[in-house]
mmCIF file of C-alpha atoms in Angstrom:
data_model
loop_
_atom_site.group_PDB
_atom_site.id
_atom_site.type_symbol
_atom_site.label_atom_id
_atom_site.label_comp_id
_atom_site.label_asym_id
_atom_site.label_seq_id
_atom_site.Cartn_x
_atom_site.Cartn_y
_atom_site.Cartn_z
ATOM 1 C CA MET A 5 -120.779 41.240 126.424
ATOM 2 C CA ALA A 6 -122.643 37.972 126.902
ATOM 3 C CA TYR A 7 -121.247 35.425 124.385
ATOM 4 C CA THR A 8 -121.209 31.723 124.070
ATOM 5 C CA ALA A 9 -117.864 30.329 123.089
ATOM 6 C CA MET A 10 -116.952 26.843 121.706
ATOM 7 C CA VAL A 11 -113.296 25.897 122.379
ATOM 8 C CA ALA A 12 -111.818 23.238 120.198
ATOM 9 C CA GLY A 13 -109.044 21.502 122.014
ATOM 10 C CA GLY A 14 -108.665 20.502 125.628
ATOM 11 C CA GLY A 15 -104.963 20.880 126.207
ATOM 12 C CA ILE A 16 -103.208 23.665 128.208
ATOM 13 C CA SER A 17 -104.317 26.224 125.532
ATOM 14 C CA GLY A 18 -107.926 25.081 125.650
ATOM 15 C CA MET A 19 -108.147 24.890 129.441
ATOM 16 C CA SER A 20 -106.512 28.222 129.829
ATOM 17 C CA SER A 21 -109.079 29.617 127.440
ATOM 18 C CA ALA A 22 -111.929 28.138 129.424
ATOM 19 C CA LEU A 23 -110.644 29.785 132.572
ATOM 20 C CA ALA A 24 -110.075 33.110 130.967
ATOM 21 C CA LEU A 25 -113.501 33.190 129.223
ATOM 22 C CA HIS A 26 -115.235 32.187 132.510
ATOM 23 C CA ARG A 27 -113.505 35.008 134.418
ATOM 24 C CA ALA A 28 -114.688 37.345 131.607
ATOM 25 C CA GLY A 29 -118.267 36.257 132.101
ATOM 26 C CA ILE A 30 -118.454 34.349 128.810
ATOM 27 C CA GLU A 31 -120.120 30.974 128.733
ATOM 28 C CA ALA A 32 -117.888 28.365 127.182
ATOM 29 C CA VAL A 33 -117.826 24.622 126.429
ATOM 30 C CA VAL A 34 -114.489 22.750 125.682
ATOM 31 C CA TYR A 35 -114.633 20.090 122.997
ATOM 32 C CA GLU A 36 -111.686 17.674 123.259
ATOM 33 C CA ALA A 37 -110.966 15.316 120.346
ATOM 34 C CA TYR A 38 -109.805 12.468 122.457
ATOM 35 C CA ASP A 39 -112.068 10.321 124.460
ATOM 36 C CA ARG A 40 -110.387 10.759 127.902
ATOM 37 C CA PRO A 41 -108.233 13.305 129.625
ATOM 38 C CA ALA A 42 -104.586 13.414 128.712
ATOM 39 C CA ASP A 43 -103.357 13.067 132.359
ATOM 40 C CA ASN A 44 -100.167 11.071 131.583
ATOM 41 C CA VAL A 45 -99.128 12.859 128.467
ATOM 42 C CA GLY A 46 -95.742 14.779 128.051
ATOM 43 C CA ALA A 47 -92.686 15.244 130.030
ATOM 44 C CA PHE A 48 -91.895 18.488 131.865
ATOM 45 C CA LEU A 49 -91.683 22.183 131.003
ATOM 46 C CA THR A 50 -90.430 25.456 132.655
ATOM 47 C CA LEU A 51 -92.940 28.324 133.289
ATOM 48 C CA ALA A 52 -91.061 31.564 133.015
ATOM 49 C CA VAL A 53 -92.318 34.438 135.146
ATOM 50 C CA ASN A 54 -94.453 35.878 132.247
ATOM 51 C CA ALA A 55 -96.326 32.520 132.196
ATOM 52 C CA LEU A 56 -96.707 32.543 135.939
ATOM 53 C CA GLY A 57 -98.095 36.149 135.741
ATOM 54 C CA ALA A 58 -100.578 35.125 132.955
ATOM 55 C CA LEU A 59 -101.758 32.302 135.248
ATOM 56 C CA ARG A 60 -102.132 34.674 138.170
ATOM 57 C CA ALA A 61 -104.403 36.834 135.910
ATOM 58 C CA LEU A 62 -106.691 33.643 135.687
ATOM 59 C CA ASP A 63 -106.444 33.125 139.516
ATOM 60 C CA PHE A 64 -104.677 29.990 138.991
ATOM 61 C CA ASP A 65 -101.921 28.984 141.486
ATOM 62 C CA VAL A 66 -99.133 26.623 140.479
ATOM 63 C CA SER A 67 -97.092 26.963 143.651
ATOM 64 C CA ARG A 68 -97.935 23.338 144.641
ATOM 65 C CA LEU A 69 -96.660 21.968 141.435
ATOM 66 C CA GLY A 70 -92.969 21.194 140.494
ATOM 67 C CA PHE A 71 -90.235 23.306 141.880
ATOM 68 C CA GLU A 72 -88.481 26.773 141.480
ATOM 69 C CA THR A 73 -85.836 26.847 138.795
ATOM 70 C CA SER A 74 -84.140 30.218 139.347
ATOM 71 C CA ARG A 75 -80.954 29.508 137.330
ATOM 72 C CA ILE A 76 -79.541 27.766 134.431
ATOM 73 C CA THR A 77 -75.984 26.500 133.759
ATOM 74 C CA LEU A 78 -74.430 25.649 130.445
ATOM 75 C CA THR A 79 -71.570 23.165 129.851
ATOM 76 C CA SER A 80 -70.121 21.438 126.801
ATOM 77 C CA GLY A 81 -69.872 17.732 126.327
ATOM 78 C CA SER A 82 -66.180 17.936 127.157
ATOM 79 C CA GLY A 83 -67.172 19.119 130.688
ATOM 80 C CA ARG A 84 -66.032 22.719 129.939
ATOM 81 C CA ARG A 85 -68.234 25.321 131.822
ATOM 82 C CA ILE A 86 -69.849 27.711 129.386
ATOM 83 C CA GLY A 87 -71.529 29.903 131.881
ATOM 84 C CA GLU A 88 -74.484 30.429 134.281
ATOM 85 C CA LEU A 89 -77.290 32.937 134.343
ATOM 86 C CA PRO A 90 -80.648 33.596 135.900
ATOM 87 C CA HIS A 91 -83.508 31.530 134.415
ATOM 88 C CA GLY A 92 -85.460 34.698 133.807
ATOM 89 C CA PRO A 93 -85.838 37.709 136.193
ATOM 90 C CA VAL A 94 -87.098 37.497 139.860
ATOM 91 C CA LEU A 95 -90.527 39.359 140.308
ATOM 92 C CA PRO A 96 -90.841 41.831 143.073
ATOM 93 C CA ASP A 97 -92.493 39.273 145.361
ATOM 94 C CA GLY A 98 -89.695 36.797 144.896
ATOM 95 C CA THR A 99 -91.400 34.643 142.126
ATOM 96 C CA VAL A 100 -88.971 32.875 139.922
ATOM 97 C CA SER A 101 -89.460 30.448 136.962
ATOM 98 C CA ARG A 102 -90.964 27.194 137.871
ATOM 99 C CA THR A 103 -90.460 23.665 136.344
ATOM 100 C CA VAL A 104 -93.520 21.420 136.380
ATOM 101 C CA LYS A 105 -94.727 18.147 134.761
ATOM 102 C CA ARG A 106 -96.860 18.859 131.805
ATOM 103 C CA ALA A 107 -99.468 16.242 132.899
ATOM 104 C CA GLU A 108 -99.728 17.766 136.374
ATOM 105 C CA LEU A 109 -100.134 21.205 134.968
ATOM 106 C CA TYR A 110 -102.828 20.013 132.554
ATOM 107 C CA ARG A 111 -104.566 18.123 135.328
ATOM 108 C CA ALA A 112 -104.586 21.026 137.641
ATOM 109 C CA LEU A 113 -105.999 23.193 134.889
ATOM 110 C CA ARG A 114 -108.687 20.742 134.072
ATOM 111 C CA GLU A 115 -109.749 20.451 137.705
ATOM 112 C CA GLN A 116 -109.966 24.196 138.055
ATOM 113 C CA VAL A 117 -112.013 24.407 134.771
ATOM 114 C CA ALA A 118 -114.474 21.693 136.286
ATOM 115 C CA ARG A 119 -114.622 23.515 139.725
ATOM 116 C CA ARG A 120 -115.656 26.656 137.874
ATOM 117 C CA GLY A 121 -118.623 24.862 136.183
ATOM 118 C CA VAL A 122 -117.324 24.869 132.619
ATOM 119 C CA ARG A 123 -118.406 21.847 130.651
ATOM 120 C CA ILE A 124 -115.706 19.593 128.938
ATOM 121 C CA GLU A 125 -116.914 17.143 126.268
ATOM 122 C CA TYR A 126 -114.578 14.400 125.320
ATOM 123 C CA GLY A 127 -114.435 12.381 122.004
ATOM 124 C CA LYS A 128 -115.518 15.423 120.084
ATOM 125 C CA ARG A 129 -113.064 15.804 117.244
ATOM 126 C CA LEU A 130 -113.841 18.832 115.109
ATOM 127 C CA ALA A 131 -114.652 17.952 111.500
ATOM 128 C CA HIS A 132 -116.126 21.124 110.109
ATOM 129 C CA ALA A 133 -117.264 24.561 111.183
ATOM 130 C CA GLN A 134 -119.183 27.208 109.314
ATOM 131 C CA SER A 135 -120.905 30.571 109.931
ATOM 132 C CA ALA A 136 -124.585 30.042 110.822
ATOM 133 C CA GLY A 137 -127.329 32.455 111.989
ATOM 134 C CA GLY A 138 -124.922 35.066 113.305
ATOM 135 C CA GLY A 139 -122.857 32.525 115.105
ATOM 136 C CA VAL A 140 -120.837 29.285 114.341
ATOM 137 C CA LEU A 141 -122.030 25.718 113.679
ATOM 138 C CA ALA A 142 -119.431 22.997 114.541
ATOM 139 C CA THR A 143 -119.805 19.390 113.260
ATOM 140 C CA PHE A 144 -117.843 16.693 114.954
ATOM 141 C CA ALA A 145 -116.409 13.446 113.684
ATOM 142 C CA ASP A 146 -119.072 11.432 115.530
ATOM 143 C CA GLY A 147 -121.868 13.206 113.695
ATOM 144 C CA GLY A 148 -122.716 15.590 116.556
ATOM 145 C CA THR A 149 -123.081 19.234 116.256
ATOM 146 C CA ALA A 150 -122.829 22.383 118.512
ATOM 147 C CA GLU A 151 -123.493 26.046 118.008
ATOM 148 C CA GLY A 152 -122.013 29.167 119.736
ATOM 149 C CA ASP A 153 -121.420 32.773 119.115
ATOM 150 C CA LEU A 154 -117.739 32.100 118.402
ATOM 151 C CA LEU A 155 -115.220 29.274 117.919
ATOM 152 C CA ILE A 156 -111.716 29.355 119.432
ATOM 153 C CA GLY A 157 -109.315 26.905 117.854
ATOM 154 C CA ALA A 158 -106.990 25.759 120.690
ATOM 155 C CA ASP A 159 -106.387 22.651 118.850
ATOM 156 C CA GLY A 160 -102.626 22.661 118.536
ATOM 157 C CA LEU A 161 -100.052 21.944 115.876
ATOM 158 C CA ARG A 162 -102.389 20.079 113.422
ATOM 159 C CA SER A 163 -105.274 22.520 114.009
ATOM 160 C CA ARG A 164 -108.387 21.757 112.152
ATOM 161 C CA VAL A 165 -109.706 25.373 112.906
ATOM 162 C CA ARG A 166 -106.603 26.768 111.222
ATOM 163 C CA GLU A 167 -107.445 24.812 108.082
ATOM 164 C CA ILE A 168 -111.045 25.846 108.158
ATOM 165 C CA ILE A 169 -110.117 29.649 108.452
ATOM 166 C CA ASP A 170 -107.657 29.316 105.708
ATOM 167 C CA PRO A 171 -107.269 26.107 103.782
ATOM 168 C CA GLY A 172 -103.814 27.284 102.447
ATOM 169 C CA ALA A 173 -102.426 28.122 105.827
ATOM 170 C CA PRO A 174 -98.943 26.831 106.427
ATOM 171 C CA GLY A 175 -98.678 23.725 108.757
ATOM 172 C CA ALA A 176 -96.103 22.707 111.346
ATOM 173 C CA ARG A 177 -92.435 22.940 110.382
ATOM 174 C CA TYR A 178 -90.016 20.142 111.425
ATOM 175 C CA GLY A 179 -87.309 21.325 113.771
ATOM 176 C CA GLY A 180 -84.730 18.578 113.235
ATOM 177 C CA LEU A 181 -84.978 17.163 116.707
ATOM 178 C CA VAL A 182 -86.708 14.169 118.479
ATOM 179 C CA ASN A 183 -87.143 14.303 122.152
ATOM 180 C CA VAL A 184 -87.027 11.848 125.022
ATOM 181 C CA GLY A 185 -87.125 12.334 128.657
ATOM 182 C CA GLY A 186 -87.590 10.715 132.068
ATOM 183 C CA TYR A 187 -87.242 10.860 135.834
ATOM 184 C CA ALA A 188 -84.566 9.209 137.902
ATOM 185 C CA ARG A 189 -83.812 8.415 141.508
ATOM 186 C CA GLY A 190 -80.737 7.264 143.394
ATOM 187 C CA VAL A 191 -78.346 9.097 141.067
ATOM 188 C CA SER A 192 -76.534 12.414 141.578
ATOM 189 C CA ALA A 193 -76.932 14.904 138.767
ATOM 190 C CA GLY A 194 -74.125 17.004 140.074
ATOM 191 C CA GLY A 195 -76.153 20.059 140.443
ATOM 192 C CA ARG A 196 -78.214 21.827 143.189
ATOM 193 C CA PRO A 197 -82.054 22.101 143.379
ATOM 194 C CA GLY A 198 -83.362 25.151 141.602
ATOM 195 C CA THR A 199 -80.882 24.954 138.684
ATOM 196 C CA MET A 200 -81.551 23.745 135.165
ATOM 197 C CA ASN A 201 -78.338 22.095 133.772
ATOM 198 C CA ALA A 202 -78.003 22.295 130.068
ATOM 199 C CA ILE A 203 -75.227 20.174 128.326
ATOM 200 C CA PHE A 204 -74.383 20.773 124.708
ATOM 201 C CA GLY A 205 -73.020 17.267 124.052
ATOM 202 C CA ARG A 206 -70.904 15.974 121.249
ATOM 203 C CA ARG A 207 -73.848 14.349 119.535
ATOM 204 C CA ALA A 208 -76.952 15.614 121.279
ATOM 205 C CA PHE A 209 -78.333 18.073 123.787
ATOM 206 C CA PHE A 210 -79.199 17.043 127.385
ATOM 207 C CA ALA A 211 -80.840 19.044 130.174
ATOM 208 C CA CYS A 212 -81.642 18.061 133.747
ATOM 209 C CA ALA A 213 -82.754 19.562 137.019
ATOM 210 C CA VAL A 214 -82.842 18.225 140.600
ATOM 211 C CA HIS A 215 -86.217 18.247 142.360
ATOM 212 C CA PRO A 216 -86.031 19.196 146.132
ATOM 213 C CA ASP A 217 -87.031 15.643 146.921
ATOM 214 C CA GLY A 218 -83.928 14.374 145.091
ATOM 215 C CA GLU A 219 -85.595 13.066 141.920
ATOM 216 C CA VAL A 220 -83.804 14.143 138.736
ATOM 217 C CA TRP A 221 -85.966 15.399 135.767
ATOM 218 C CA TRP A 222 -84.167 15.007 132.403
ATOM 219 C CA ALA A 223 -84.686 15.526 128.646
ATOM 220 C CA ALA A 224 -82.567 14.867 125.640
ATOM 221 C CA ASN A 225 -82.762 16.284 122.036
ATOM 222 C CA LEU A 226 -81.635 13.893 119.403
ATOM 223 C CA MET A 227 -80.882 15.100 115.889
ATOM 224 C CA ARG A 228 -82.713 13.620 112.973
ATOM 225 C CA ALA A 229 -82.021 15.052 109.509
ATOM 226 C CA THR A 230 -85.241 13.628 108.239
ATOM 227 C CA GLU A 231 -88.573 13.892 109.981
ATOM 228 C CA PRO A 232 -89.684 10.517 111.356
ATOM 229 C CA THR A 233 -93.268 9.452 110.808
ATOM 230 C CA PRO A 234 -95.463 8.644 113.679
ATOM 231 C CA ALA A 235 -95.292 4.848 112.594
ATOM 232 C CA GLU A 236 -91.466 5.019 112.726
ATOM 233 C CA LEU A 237 -91.415 6.518 116.050
ATOM 234 C CA ALA A 238 -93.973 4.004 117.380
ATOM 235 C CA SER A 239 -91.868 1.088 116.070
ATOM 236 C CA ILE A 240 -88.917 2.011 118.352
ATOM 237 C CA GLY A 241 -89.155 0.281 121.683
ATOM 238 C CA GLU A 242 -87.982 1.784 124.977
ATOM 239 C CA HIS A 243 -84.988 -0.455 125.180
ATOM 240 C CA GLN A 244 -83.848 0.760 121.807
ATOM 241 C CA TRP A 245 -84.274 4.375 122.941
ATOM 242 C CA ARG A 246 -82.201 3.592 125.917
ATOM 243 C CA ALA A 247 -79.459 1.942 123.948
ATOM 244 C CA GLU A 248 -79.272 4.882 121.511
ATOM 245 C CA LEU A 249 -79.129 7.417 124.413
ATOM 246 C CA VAL A 250 -76.350 5.653 126.236
ATOM 247 C CA ASP A 251 -74.332 5.392 123.028
ATOM 248 C CA VAL A 252 -74.906 9.065 122.076
ATOM 249 C CA PHE A 253 -73.939 10.343 125.434
ATOM 250 C CA ARG A 254 -71.179 7.844 126.443
ATOM 251 C CA ARG A 255 -68.385 10.120 125.479
ATOM 252 C CA ASP A 256 -69.795 13.275 127.151
ATOM 253 C CA HIS A 257 -68.914 14.492 130.665
ATOM 254 C CA GLY A 258 -71.888 14.823 132.993
ATOM 255 C CA PRO A 259 -74.686 12.698 134.427
ATOM 256 C CA ALA A 260 -76.544 11.806 131.180
ATOM 257 C CA VAL A 261 -75.673 8.154 131.087
ATOM 258 C CA ALA A 262 -76.114 7.369 134.744
ATOM 259 C CA LEU A 263 -79.532 9.136 134.760
ATOM 260 C CA ILE A 264 -80.721 7.232 131.658
ATOM 261 C CA GLU A 265 -79.752 3.922 133.078
ATOM 262 C CA ALA A 266 -81.407 4.845 136.436
ATOM 263 C CA THR A 267 -84.657 5.748 134.782
ATOM 264 C CA ASP A 268 -87.369 3.175 135.069
ATOM 265 C CA ARG A 269 -89.615 4.401 132.324
ATOM 266 C CA ILE A 270 -88.439 6.675 129.361
ATOM 267 C CA SER A 271 -90.861 9.019 127.816
ATOM 268 C CA THR A 272 -90.130 8.596 124.247
ATOM 269 C CA GLY A 273 -90.166 10.007 120.753
ATOM 270 C CA TRP A 274 -92.066 13.434 120.515
ATOM 271 C CA VAL A 275 -90.923 15.592 117.610
ATOM 272 C CA THR A 276 -89.906 19.318 117.671
ATOM 273 C CA TYR A 277 -92.042 21.589 115.498
ATOM 274 C CA ASP A 278 -92.863 25.156 115.124
ATOM 275 C CA VAL A 279 -95.452 27.103 113.211
ATOM 276 C CA PRO A 280 -93.744 30.428 112.236
ATOM 277 C CA SER A 281 -96.326 32.623 110.702
ATOM 278 C CA VAL A 282 -99.971 32.015 109.914
ATOM 279 C CA PRO A 283 -101.312 34.826 107.644
ATOM 280 C CA ARG A 284 -104.856 34.455 108.834
ATOM 281 C CA TRP A 285 -105.694 34.047 112.517
ATOM 282 C CA HIS A 286 -109.405 34.723 112.352
ATOM 283 C CA ARG A 287 -112.285 34.616 109.889
ATOM 284 C CA ASP A 288 -115.899 35.521 110.706
ATOM 285 C CA ARG A 289 -116.424 34.238 114.236
ATOM 286 C CA MET A 290 -113.620 31.791 114.270
ATOM 287 C CA ILE A 291 -110.103 32.316 115.656
ATOM 288 C CA ILE A 292 -106.992 30.383 116.468
ATOM 289 C CA ILE A 293 -104.681 30.652 119.503
ATOM 290 C CA GLY A 294 -101.658 29.001 120.952
ATOM 291 C CA ASP A 295 -99.919 26.328 118.856
ATOM 292 C CA ALA A 296 -102.594 26.457 116.289
ATOM 293 C CA ALA A 297 -101.399 30.090 115.481
ATOM 294 C CA HIS A 298 -97.677 30.226 116.389
ATOM 295 C CA ALA A 299 -96.170 27.029 117.794
ATOM 296 C CA THR A 300 -92.483 27.635 119.126
ATOM 297 C CA VAL A 301 -89.841 25.043 119.717
ATOM 298 C CA PRO A 302 -89.267 24.144 123.485
ATOM 299 C CA SER A 303 -85.697 25.714 123.724
ATOM 300 C CA VAL A 304 -86.885 29.096 124.918
ATOM 301 C CA GLY A 305 -89.500 27.602 127.295
ATOM 302 C CA GLN A 306 -92.338 29.655 125.963
ATOM 303 C CA GLY A 307 -94.808 27.337 124.134
ATOM 304 C CA ALA A 308 -97.229 27.046 127.090
ATOM 305 C CA ALA A 309 -96.572 30.580 128.116
ATOM 306 C CA MET A 310 -97.551 32.016 124.707
ATOM 307 C CA ALA A 311 -100.779 29.845 124.783
ATOM 308 C CA ILE A 312 -101.720 31.112 128.280
ATOM 309 C CA GLU A 313 -101.031 34.714 127.502
ATOM 310 C CA ASP A 314 -103.181 34.245 124.351
ATOM 311 C CA ALA A 315 -105.947 33.038 126.463
ATOM 312 C CA VAL A 316 -105.834 35.980 128.870
ATOM 313 C CA VAL A 317 -105.550 38.568 126.106
ATOM 314 C CA LEU A 318 -108.392 37.149 123.892
ATOM 315 C CA ALA A 319 -110.785 36.910 126.865
ATOM 316 C CA LYS A 320 -109.954 40.460 127.805
ATOM 317 C CA CYS A 321 -110.576 41.657 124.247
ATOM 318 C CA LEU A 322 -113.848 39.952 124.141
ATOM 319 C CA ARG A 323 -114.691 41.433 127.581
ATOM 320 C CA ASP A 324 -113.894 45.027 126.578
ATOM 321 C CA GLY A 325 -114.577 45.154 122.832
ATOM 322 C CA PRO A 326 -117.797 46.349 121.282
ATOM 323 C CA ASP A 327 -118.222 43.225 119.130
ATOM 324 C CA ILE A 328 -116.499 39.952 118.246
ATOM 325 C CA ALA A 329 -114.927 41.271 115.060
ATOM 326 C CA SER A 330 -113.414 44.174 116.992
ATOM 327 C CA ALA A 331 -112.193 41.849 119.735
ATOM 328 C CA PHE A 332 -110.522 39.437 117.265
ATOM 329 C CA ALA A 333 -108.744 42.426 115.494
ATOM 330 C CA ALA A 334 -107.593 43.859 118.761
ATOM 331 C CA TYR A 335 -106.289 40.437 119.923
ATOM 332 C CA GLU A 336 -104.229 39.981 116.680
ATOM 333 C CA ARG A 337 -102.859 43.470 117.032
ATOM 334 C CA LEU A 338 -101.738 42.941 120.576
ATOM 335 C CA ARG A 339 -100.363 39.412 119.969
ATOM 336 C CA ARG A 340 -98.896 38.877 116.478
ATOM 337 C CA ASP A 341 -95.530 40.634 116.827
ATOM 338 C CA ARG A 342 -94.759 39.288 120.203
ATOM 339 C CA VAL A 343 -95.403 35.697 119.366
ATOM 340 C CA GLU A 344 -93.701 35.628 115.994
ATOM 341 C CA ARG A 345 -90.619 37.236 117.652
ATOM 342 C CA VAL A 346 -90.687 34.306 120.247
ATOM 343 C CA VAL A 347 -91.034 31.694 117.462
ATOM 344 C CA ALA A 348 -87.987 33.332 115.556
ATOM 345 C CA GLN A 349 -86.001 33.351 118.918
ATOM 346 C CA GLY A 350 -86.809 29.671 119.558
ATOM 347 C CA ARG A 351 -85.644 28.684 116.007
ATOM 348 C CA ARG A 352 -82.302 30.509 116.493
ATOM 349 C CA THR A 353 -81.654 28.908 119.907
ATOM 350 C CA ASP A 354 -82.530 25.456 118.564
ATOM 351 C CA GLY A 355 -80.117 25.908 115.803
ATOM 352 C CA TRP A 356 -77.290 25.801 118.413
ATOM 353 C CA LYS A 357 -78.284 22.187 119.217
ATOM 354 C CA THR A 358 -78.156 20.776 115.576
ATOM 355 C CA LEU A 359 -74.561 21.827 114.655
ATOM 356 C CA GLY A 360 -72.088 19.374 113.471
ATOM 357 C CA PRO A 361 -68.825 18.493 115.220
ATOM 358 C CA ILE A 362 -66.711 21.271 113.433
ATOM 359 C CA ALA A 363 -69.327 23.966 114.080
ATOM 360 C CA ARG A 364 -69.592 22.992 117.726
ATOM 361 C CA ILE A 365 -66.188 24.534 118.486
ATOM 362 C CA PRO A 366 -66.949 28.117 117.516
ATOM 363 C CA ARG A 367 -70.508 27.644 118.967
ATOM 364 C CA ASP A 368 -69.089 26.879 122.308
ATOM 365 C CA LEU A 369 -66.712 29.900 122.212
ATOM 366 C CA ILE A 370 -69.408 32.249 121.090
ATOM 367 C CA MET A 371 -71.649 31.055 123.858
ATOM 368 C CA THR A 372 -69.017 31.390 126.474
ATOM 369 C CA LEU A 373 -68.264 35.053 125.435
ATOM 370 C CA ALA A 374 -72.024 35.782 125.286
ATOM 371 C CA MET A 375 -72.536 34.347 128.704
ATOM 372 C CA LYS A 376 -69.617 36.340 130.282
ATOM 373 C CA HIS A 377 -71.136 39.465 128.551
ATOM 374 C CA MET A 378 -74.563 38.772 130.058
ATOM 375 C CA ALA A 379 -73.090 38.076 133.514
ATOM 376 C CA ARG A 380 -71.135 41.364 133.443
ATOM 377 C CA THR A 381 -73.865 43.600 132.085
ATOM 378 C CA GLY A 382 -76.941 41.773 133.150
ATOM 379 C CA ASN A 383 -78.297 42.193 129.493
ATOM 380 C CA ASP A 384 -80.324 38.983 128.778
ATOM 381 C CA PRO A 385 -81.527 38.988 125.278
ATOM 382 C CA ASN A 386 -84.686 37.182 126.258
ATOM 383 C CA GLN A 387 -85.514 39.933 128.892
ATOM 384 C CA TRP A 388 -88.238 41.359 126.591
ATOM 385 C CA ILE A 389 -90.033 38.000 126.665
ATOM 386 C CA TYR A 390 -90.038 37.797 130.552
ATOM 387 C CA GLU A 391 -91.027 41.306 131.238
ATOM 388 C CA HIS A 392 -94.355 41.215 129.506
ATOM 389 C CA HIS A 393 -96.866 41.622 132.192
ATOM 390 C CA LEU A 394 -100.745 41.087 131.973
ATOM 391 C CA ASP A 395 -103.085 42.470 134.502
ATOM 392 C CA TRP A 396 -106.583 41.292 134.382
ATOM 393 C CA ASP A 397 -108.195 44.535 135.688
ATOM 394 C CA GLU A 398 -106.643 46.705 133.115
ATOM 395 C CA PRO A 399 -108.302 47.350 129.858
ATOM 396 C CA ALA A 400 -107.349 45.131 126.944
ATOM 397 C CA GLY A 401 -104.426 46.675 125.113
ATOM 398 C CA SER A 402 -102.642 47.976 128.271
ATOM 399 C CA SER A 403 -100.267 45.073 128.808
ATOM 400 C CA ARG A 404 -96.681 45.962 129.375
#
């Protein structure tokens, strides 16, 4: 079906949508609120094999980005080993999870979108949208307008499209953590390349992985009982973050303090949120995907994956459905249960990071027993997430 689509949001979700729509033969334009590409935004993320499979469905290759991350180790702040397990399964062709810088993934997606001839307009913050003449009329904050057969809200946690579809829709839910990260050289992290090392410290959570070239990528989750405002975060200088991090991790075993001190520039102060369940994903010819519909916390490594999967499934539904209304309904039927289960799993996992000093003792014991059980049986509770497979050539609804 020959449609014209407007995509609100030019992040990973929006760029993935543009690629998927283009492959489905649907003309699309991406409208990004900011006036320039976000080439230096964010830290790093790990793409599990389900995300890599979804990117393959878009003919997008990430093999030149980041590095393979096939295993994950867990230790306590006391230095006691909790366990080790695969970082998701290995695909038949040997593909394993891959850790990439968010900015590099975004840049590569944007460049691919441009190569395929999809237009991206910057400085186009969506102000309003309404049904008009059998399509959608979008109005932007700069006074400009655009029209298309449908509007896809890939505009993230603070989605304007979500508000337009349902003014009473729930918004982002604070997760109790503030995150910082960085890249260090000249310091040993004590781990081997290809392994993500997760440390449940006495006062905070720390994770790091060694790039094959020796650079160490790290991130820390700091507990904050009260959600900080953007102004409060902006008022904290990098030297203050560094001092706090060193203080938080100074009693923990592991490489955290050495890595923090060896990091030239710390990426500071982004807050953990999720969006657990949005009752309405679509109305008329408007629909939301990715974080706009179902954001998950980073602990299960599936935020970008769910957005990329969304893009593939929605484009296939539009390609195969008799009309837009049927495509939207099919998309929601195929996606809602899966993504809400992922959000719930992420919330449970993040809960292990925010426990007080007394609760940490049984937590570590429970986690150790669970890891031993998984190592013995091979039964990973997240296996259902990773095994989801999308094939572009199969009809919509046949994912497995």
